[in-house]
Amino acid sequence: MSLTYSRSLTQSQAANGSAASLLGSITLPIQIGQYQLTHKLHVSSDNECPAPLLLGTNFIRSLNLLGLTVTFDMHMSIVTVGSDFQSTSNINYVVSTPPASHTARIAPQHF
């Protein structure tokens, strides 16, 4: 397989809502335990990424399309893909975008 790096300066949004600059992308074969897939990976400079590797929902969806369930045990630091599991000390955390705030009032009850 020949590797082709595509240089393309773009912006993305991280799970915590912050912006990250991407330098480009490359499609690589990835093996997790006994499972292998080819996936397009986005490349950023070290100061733009809080970890050596971030697994996005597009990557997890690719595994799901292969029929593989992906689970993260944050307490035990274990990632399970299909029937394979990897123990890691580098699972950080999952951050969701906080919901927008809304002004609400309680209507009086009429009996």
CSV table of C-alpha atoms in Angstrom, one decimal:
chain,number,residue,atom,x,y,z
A,1,MET,CA,0.0,0.0,0.0
A,2,SER,CA,1.5,3.4,-0.9
A,3,LEU,CA,1.0,6.1,1.6
A,4,THR,CA,-0.2,9.5,0.4
A,5,TYR,CA,-0.3,12.5,2.8
A,6,SER,CA,-2.8,15.1,1.7
A,7,ARG,CA,-1.8,18.6,3.0
A,8,SER,CA,-4.9,20.7,3.7
A,9,LEU,CA,-5.0,23.4,6.4
A,10,THR,CA,-8.5,23.2,8.0
A,11,GLN,CA,-10.2,23.8,11.3
A,12,SER,CA,-12.1,21.2,13.3
A,13,GLN,CA,-14.0,21.1,16.5
A,14,ALA,CA,-12.9,19.0,19.4
A,15,ALA,CA,-15.4,17.1,21.7
A,16,ASN,CA,-15.1,19.9,24.3
A,17,GLY,CA,-16.1,22.5,21.7
A,18,SER,CA,-12.6,24.0,21.2
A,19,ALA,CA,-11.2,24.6,17.8
A,20,ALA,CA,-8.2,22.6,16.5
A,21,SER,CA,-6.1,23.3,13.4
A,22,LEU,CA,-5.5,20.3,11.1
A,23,LEU,CA,-2.5,20.1,8.9
A,24,GLY,CA,-3.8,17.4,6.6
A,25,SER,CA,-4.8,13.7,6.4
A,26,ILE,CA,-3.5,10.3,5.6
A,27,THR,CA,-5.2,7.0,5.0
A,28,LEU,CA,-3.5,4.1,6.9
A,29,PRO,CA,-4.1,0.5,7.7
A,30,ILE,CA,-4.9,0.2,11.4
A,31,GLN,CA,-4.8,-3.0,13.5
A,32,ILE,CA,-6.5,-3.3,16.9
A,33,GLY,CA,-6.0,-6.8,18.3
A,34,GLN,CA,-7.1,-9.2,15.6
A,35,TYR,CA,-9.1,-6.6,13.6
A,36,GLN,CA,-7.8,-4.5,10.8
A,37,LEU,CA,-9.3,-1.6,8.8
A,38,THR,CA,-8.1,1.2,6.6
A,39,HIS,CA,-9.1,4.6,7.9
A,40,LYS,CA,-8.5,8.3,7.0
A,41,LEU,CA,-6.6,9.9,9.9
A,42,HIS,CA,-6.4,13.7,10.4
A,43,VAL,CA,-3.0,15.2,11.4
A,44,SER,CA,-2.4,18.1,13.7
A,45,SER,CA,0.6,19.7,15.3
A,46,ASP,CA,1.5,18.4,18.8
A,47,ASN,CA,0.4,21.6,20.5
A,48,GLU,CA,-3.1,21.3,18.9
A,49,CYS,CA,-3.9,17.9,20.3
A,50,PRO,CA,-4.2,17.0,24.0
A,51,ALA,CA,-3.1,13.4,23.5
A,52,PRO,CA,-1.0,11.3,21.1
A,53,LEU,CA,-4.1,9.9,19.5
A,54,LEU,CA,-7.8,10.9,19.6
A,55,LEU,CA,-10.4,8.4,18.5
A,56,GLY,CA,-13.3,10.3,16.9
A,57,THR,CA,-16.8,9.1,16.3
A,58,ASN,CA,-16.1,8.6,12.6
A,59,PHE,CA,-13.4,6.0,13.6
A,60,ILE,CA,-15.6,4.3,16.0
A,61,ARG,CA,-18.5,4.3,13.5
A,62,SER,CA,-16.1,2.5,11.0
A,63,LEU,CA,-15.5,-0.2,13.5
A,64,ASN,CA,-19.2,-0.5,14.1
A,65,LEU,CA,-19.8,-0.9,10.4
A,66,LEU,CA,-17.5,-3.9,10.5
A,67,GLY,CA,-19.8,-5.4,13.1
A,68,LEU,CA,-17.5,-4.5,16.0
A,69,THR,CA,-18.8,-3.1,19.3
A,70,VAL,CA,-16.5,-0.6,21.0
A,71,THR,CA,-16.6,0.1,24.7
A,72,PHE,CA,-14.6,2.3,27.0
A,73,ASP,CA,-14.2,1.4,30.7
A,74,MET,CA,-12.9,4.7,32.0
A,75,HIS,CA,-12.5,3.3,35.6
A,76,MET,CA,-10.5,0.3,34.6
A,77,SER,CA,-8.8,2.0,31.6
A,78,ILE,CA,-9.8,-0.7,29.2
A,79,VAL,CA,-10.9,-0.3,25.6
A,80,THR,CA,-12.8,-3.2,24.1
A,81,VAL,CA,-13.1,-3.7,20.3
A,82,GLY,CA,-15.1,-6.7,19.4
A,83,SER,CA,-13.8,-9.5,21.6
A,84,ASP,CA,-10.3,-8.0,22.0
A,85,PHE,CA,-9.5,-5.6,24.9
A,86,GLN,CA,-6.6,-3.3,25.5
A,87,SER,CA,-5.5,-2.1,28.9
A,88,THR,CA,-4.2,1.4,28.7
A,89,SER,CA,-3.3,4.1,31.2
A,90,ASN,CA,-3.9,6.8,28.6
A,91,ILE,CA,-7.7,7.0,28.5
A,92,ASN,CA,-8.4,10.5,29.4
A,93,TYR,CA,-12.0,11.5,29.5
A,94,VAL,CA,-15.0,12.1,27.3
A,95,VAL,CA,-16.3,15.7,27.2
A,96,SER,CA,-19.6,16.6,25.7
A,97,THR,CA,-20.6,20.1,24.6
A,98,PRO,CA,-22.6,21.7,27.4
A,99,PRO,CA,-26.2,22.3,26.5
A,100,ALA,CA,-27.3,25.8,25.6
A,101,SER,CA,-28.8,27.6,28.6
A,102,HIS,CA,-32.5,28.5,28.3
A,103,THR,CA,-34.6,30.8,30.5
A,104,ALA,CA,-37.6,28.9,31.9
A,105,ARG,CA,-40.4,29.7,34.3
A,106,ILE,CA,-42.8,27.6,36.1
A,107,ALA,CA,-46.4,28.3,35.1
A,108,PRO,CA,-48.9,28.6,37.9
A,109,GLN,CA,-51.1,25.5,38.3
A,110,HIS,CA,-54.8,26.0,37.8
A,111,PHE,CA,-57.2,23.7,39.7
